[in-house]
């Protein structure tokens, strides 16, 4: 078998991936998708479509709000943890071609300098830092944003990573193409998984002590029921 001839075993990759934070998972998966050929992408799309169908009805109302610019315009105070959770839900459910809604989210997310400098938001709080890493990782890879918007969001993500590296000594974020290096896989230490997935099955399988993801599904449901 091919995997037996590789230096890195499939099980090692699984263990390495399960220990990553959700921001690093998203970054790594987007890098893998960039390496896939069109027929592979179509197959993976079918698999994802089937998995997403299981939660379609429970997240339908939240998805409508996530694609409504008027609702997104109310999510401006990202110093609020609940607002950040709603933004994560919005990015997860945002349609790939919804440029208008993406523009609203872009304007909100690009106020990070003002928020950090004027409000003293401390990214070295583990939960806060993880939320911001995931927000900007998802946004900078989301197809609804233009190339220019992604560039700006990537710069913001880099700034957040640098702040976290200085304040808490966090290792550099996994970049496209070098996240699966053979030497690195066995040595990655386990970190709390802040999962970007909002399905019940993924929440149940999340590592104990996860600071945020246990509340994300509740946020999606609560937001969808608000008037």
Short mmCIF file of C-alpha atoms in Angstrom, two decimals:
data_model
loop_
_atom_site.label_atom_id
_atom_site.label_comp_id
_atom_site.label_asym_id
_atom_site.label_seq_id
_atom_site.Cartn_x
_atom_site.Cartn_y
_atom_site.Cartn_z
CA UNK A 1 0.00 0.00 0.00
CA UNK A 2 1.07 3.55 -0.68
CA UNK A 3 0.81 4.64 2.93
CA UNK A 4 3.19 1.86 4.02
CA UNK A 5 5.87 3.31 1.74
CA UNK A 6 5.47 6.81 3.17
CA UNK A 7 7.53 8.09 6.06
CA UNK A 8 4.40 9.56 7.65
CA UNK A 9 1.66 7.07 8.49
CA UNK A 10 -2.01 7.87 8.14
CA UNK A 11 -2.60 7.29 11.87
CA UNK A 12 0.14 9.79 12.72
CA UNK A 13 -1.53 12.40 10.54
CA UNK A 14 -4.87 11.72 12.25
CA UNK A 15 -3.33 12.11 15.70
CA UNK A 16 -1.48 15.25 14.66
CA UNK A 17 -4.61 16.76 13.12
CA UNK A 18 -6.81 15.97 16.14
CA UNK A 19 -4.39 17.85 18.40
CA UNK A 20 -4.52 21.08 16.37
CA UNK A 21 -6.62 24.08 17.27
CA UNK A 22 -9.57 24.67 14.97
CA UNK A 23 -7.87 27.66 13.33
CA UNK A 24 -4.92 25.46 12.37
CA UNK A 25 -7.29 22.72 11.20
CA UNK A 26 -9.09 25.13 8.90
CA UNK A 27 -5.83 26.51 7.53
CA UNK A 28 -4.41 23.06 6.90
CA UNK A 29 -7.57 21.76 5.24
CA UNK A 30 -7.75 24.78 2.93
CA UNK A 31 -4.16 24.09 1.95
CA UNK A 32 -5.01 20.47 1.15
CA UNK A 33 -7.99 21.53 -0.95
CA UNK A 34 -5.72 23.81 -2.98
CA UNK A 35 -3.68 20.73 -3.87
CA UNK A 36 -6.67 18.67 -5.06
CA UNK A 37 -7.54 18.25 -8.74
CA UNK A 38 -11.07 19.22 -9.90
CA UNK A 39 -12.46 15.68 -9.89
CA UNK A 40 -11.24 15.18 -6.32
CA UNK A 41 -12.83 18.45 -5.27
CA UNK A 42 -16.17 17.41 -6.76
CA UNK A 43 -16.02 14.12 -4.88
CA UNK A 44 -15.15 15.84 -1.61
CA UNK A 45 -17.93 18.35 -2.25
CA UNK A 46 -20.42 15.49 -2.50
CA UNK A 47 -19.19 14.05 0.79
CA UNK A 48 -19.46 17.42 2.52
CA UNK A 49 -22.90 18.01 1.06
CA UNK A 50 -24.12 14.73 2.53
CA UNK A 51 -22.66 15.53 5.96
CA UNK A 52 -24.07 19.06 5.96
CA UNK A 53 -27.53 17.79 5.04
CA UNK A 54 -27.84 16.16 8.46
CA UNK A 55 -27.88 19.55 10.19
CA UNK A 56 -29.63 21.53 7.50
CA UNK A 57 -33.00 21.90 9.25
CA UNK A 58 -31.58 22.75 12.68
CA UNK A 59 -29.31 25.43 11.21
CA UNK A 60 -31.61 26.73 8.49
CA UNK A 61 -32.73 29.84 10.38
CA UNK A 62 -29.17 30.58 11.51
CA UNK A 63 -28.02 30.25 7.90
CA UNK A 64 -30.62 32.79 6.77
CA UNK A 65 -29.36 35.28 9.34
CA UNK A 66 -25.75 34.54 8.44
CA UNK A 67 -26.47 35.55 4.84
CA UNK A 68 -28.59 38.61 5.65
CA UNK A 69 -26.48 41.82 5.59
CA UNK A 70 -29.00 43.58 7.87
CA UNK A 71 -28.53 40.97 10.59
CA UNK A 72 -24.77 40.94 10.16
CA UNK A 73 -24.65 44.73 10.46
CA UNK A 74 -25.66 44.36 14.11
CA UNK A 75 -22.62 42.22 14.91
CA UNK A 76 -20.10 45.01 15.30
CA UNK A 77 -18.98 44.79 18.93
CA UNK A 78 -16.39 42.05 18.66
CA UNK A 79 -15.19 42.79 22.18
CA UNK A 80 -18.28 40.80 23.17
CA UNK A 81 -17.69 37.04 23.26
CA UNK A 82 -21.28 36.30 22.19
CA UNK A 83 -20.90 38.55 19.14
CA UNK A 84 -17.67 36.79 18.23
CA UNK A 85 -19.44 33.44 18.50
CA UNK A 86 -22.19 34.70 16.18
CA UNK A 87 -19.56 35.90 13.72
CA UNK A 88 -18.01 32.43 13.74
CA UNK A 89 -21.42 30.91 13.02
CA UNK A 90 -21.93 33.46 10.25
CA UNK A 91 -18.62 32.65 8.59
CA UNK A 92 -19.35 28.93 8.82
CA UNK A 93 -22.77 29.35 7.18
CA UNK A 94 -22.00 32.19 4.76
CA UNK A 95 -22.68 31.29 1.13
CA UNK A 96 -19.63 31.25 -1.11
CA UNK A 97 -21.11 33.83 -3.52
CA UNK A 98 -22.63 36.27 -0.99
CA UNK A 99 -20.36 39.25 -1.67
CA UNK A 100 -22.66 41.78 0.01
CA UNK A 101 -22.76 39.91 3.33
CA UNK A 102 -19.01 39.31 3.08
CA UNK A 103 -18.52 43.04 2.67
CA UNK A 104 -20.41 43.69 5.92
CA UNK A 105 -18.29 41.13 7.75
CA UNK A 106 -15.13 42.57 6.21
CA UNK A 107 -15.89 46.04 7.56
CA UNK A 108 -16.47 44.59 11.03
CA UNK A 109 -13.34 42.45 11.09
CA UNK A 110 -11.00 45.17 9.82
CA UNK A 111 -11.55 47.26 12.96
CA UNK A 112 -9.22 45.00 14.92
CA UNK A 113 -6.53 47.69 15.34
CA UNK A 114 -8.98 50.12 16.90
CA UNK A 115 -10.39 47.48 19.20
CA UNK A 116 -7.02 46.32 20.46
CA UNK A 117 -5.59 49.81 20.90
CA UNK A 118 -8.67 51.68 22.18
CA UNK A 119 -10.42 48.99 24.19
CA UNK A 120 -7.38 47.09 25.37
CA UNK A 121 -8.72 43.74 24.21
CA UNK A 122 -6.31 41.16 25.53
CA UNK A 123 -5.63 38.46 22.98
CA UNK A 124 -3.49 36.54 25.46
CA UNK A 125 -6.67 35.30 27.09
CA UNK A 126 -6.70 31.78 25.66
CA UNK A 127 -10.35 31.74 24.64
CA UNK A 128 -10.25 35.23 23.14
CA UNK A 129 -7.08 34.52 21.21
CA UNK A 130 -8.46 31.27 19.82
CA UNK A 131 -11.67 32.99 18.73
CA UNK A 132 -9.80 35.70 16.86
CA UNK A 133 -7.43 33.24 15.22
CA UNK A 134 -10.36 31.17 14.01
CA UNK A 135 -12.34 34.21 12.86
CA UNK A 136 -9.55 35.56 10.69
CA UNK A 137 -8.41 32.15 9.47
CA UNK A 138 -11.93 31.36 8.26
CA UNK A 139 -12.45 34.82 6.76
CA UNK A 140 -9.09 34.94 4.97
CA UNK A 141 -9.86 31.58 3.32
CA UNK A 142 -13.57 32.10 2.64
CA UNK A 143 -14.51 32.26 -1.06
CA UNK A 144 -17.15 34.94 -0.47
CA UNK A 145 -14.41 37.52 0.12
CA UNK A 146 -12.57 39.12 -2.76
CA UNK A 147 -8.87 38.61 -3.34
CA UNK A 148 -8.10 42.06 -1.95
CA UNK A 149 -10.26 41.47 1.12
CA UNK A 150 -8.51 38.17 1.75
CA UNK A 151 -5.14 39.90 1.55
CA UNK A 152 -6.20 42.47 4.15
CA UNK A 153 -7.67 39.78 6.40
CA UNK A 154 -4.49 37.72 6.05
CA UNK A 155 -2.47 40.72 7.19
CA UNK A 156 -4.78 41.09 10.20
CA UNK A 157 -4.38 37.38 10.94
CA UNK A 158 -0.60 37.71 10.80
CA UNK A 159 -0.79 40.63 13.24
CA UNK A 160 -2.88 38.61 15.66
CA UNK A 161 -0.47 35.68 15.41
CA UNK A 162 2.47 37.97 16.15
CA UNK A 163 0.70 39.40 19.20
CA UNK A 164 -0.02 35.92 20.49
CA UNK A 165 3.55 34.76 19.86
CA UNK A 166 4.85 37.66 21.93
CA UNK A 167 2.34 37.40 24.76
CA UNK A 168 1.92 33.67 25.19
CA UNK A 169 4.75 32.22 23.13
CA UNK A 170 2.43 30.51 20.68
CA UNK A 171 4.11 28.61 17.87
CA UNK A 172 3.71 30.08 14.35
CA UNK A 173 0.54 29.20 12.52
CA UNK A 174 0.59 26.31 10.08
CA UNK A 175 0.87 27.72 6.56
CA UNK A 176 -0.29 26.21 3.31
CA UNK A 177 1.92 23.44 2.13
CA UNK A 178 4.16 22.94 5.18
CA UNK A 179 1.61 21.91 7.80
CA UNK A 180 2.09 18.22 7.09
CA UNK A 181 5.86 18.03 7.21
CA UNK A 182 7.01 14.57 8.15
CA UNK A 183 9.31 15.75 10.91
CA UNK A 184 6.65 17.84 12.61
CA UNK A 185 3.79 15.37 12.78
CA UNK A 186 4.89 13.15 15.66
CA UNK A 187 6.06 16.07 17.80
CA UNK A 188 2.96 18.27 17.90
CA UNK A 189 1.74 18.55 21.47
CA UNK A 190 -1.95 18.31 22.23
CA UNK A 191 -3.81 21.58 22.59
CA UNK A 192 -7.49 22.20 23.39
CA UNK A 193 -9.50 21.86 20.21
CA UNK A 194 -11.61 24.91 19.45
CA UNK A 195 -13.69 23.27 16.79
CA UNK A 196 -15.15 25.30 13.94
CA UNK A 197 -17.66 22.55 13.22
CA UNK A 198 -21.12 23.09 14.67
CA UNK A 199 -22.66 19.65 14.27
CA UNK A 200 -23.76 17.72 17.34
CA UNK A 201 -21.54 14.76 16.50
CA UNK A 202 -18.44 16.94 16.37
CA UNK A 203 -19.33 18.69 19.61
CA UNK A 204 -19.71 15.34 21.34
CA UNK A 205 -16.28 14.23 20.10
CA UNK A 206 -14.53 17.46 21.09
CA UNK A 207 -11.77 17.23 23.66
CA UNK A 208 -12.73 17.83 27.28
CA UNK A 209 -12.18 21.37 28.46
CA UNK A 210 -12.68 23.03 25.10
CA UNK A 211 -13.31 26.69 26.06
CA UNK A 212 -15.69 27.80 23.32
CA UNK A 213 -17.04 25.21 20.94
CA UNK A 214 -19.41 23.67 23.46
CA UNK A 215 -21.41 26.92 23.32
CA UNK A 216 -21.29 27.54 19.57
CA UNK A 217 -24.22 25.33 18.61
CA UNK A 218 -26.33 26.94 21.34
CA UNK A 219 -25.36 30.35 19.96
CA UNK A 220 -26.45 29.33 16.47
CA UNK A 221 -29.82 28.07 17.71
CA UNK A 222 -30.39 31.04 20.01
CA UNK A 223 -29.52 33.51 17.25
CA UNK A 224 -31.83 31.79 14.80
CA UNK A 225 -34.79 32.11 17.19
CA UNK A 226 -34.33 35.81 17.92
CA UNK A 227 -36.84 38.18 16.40
#
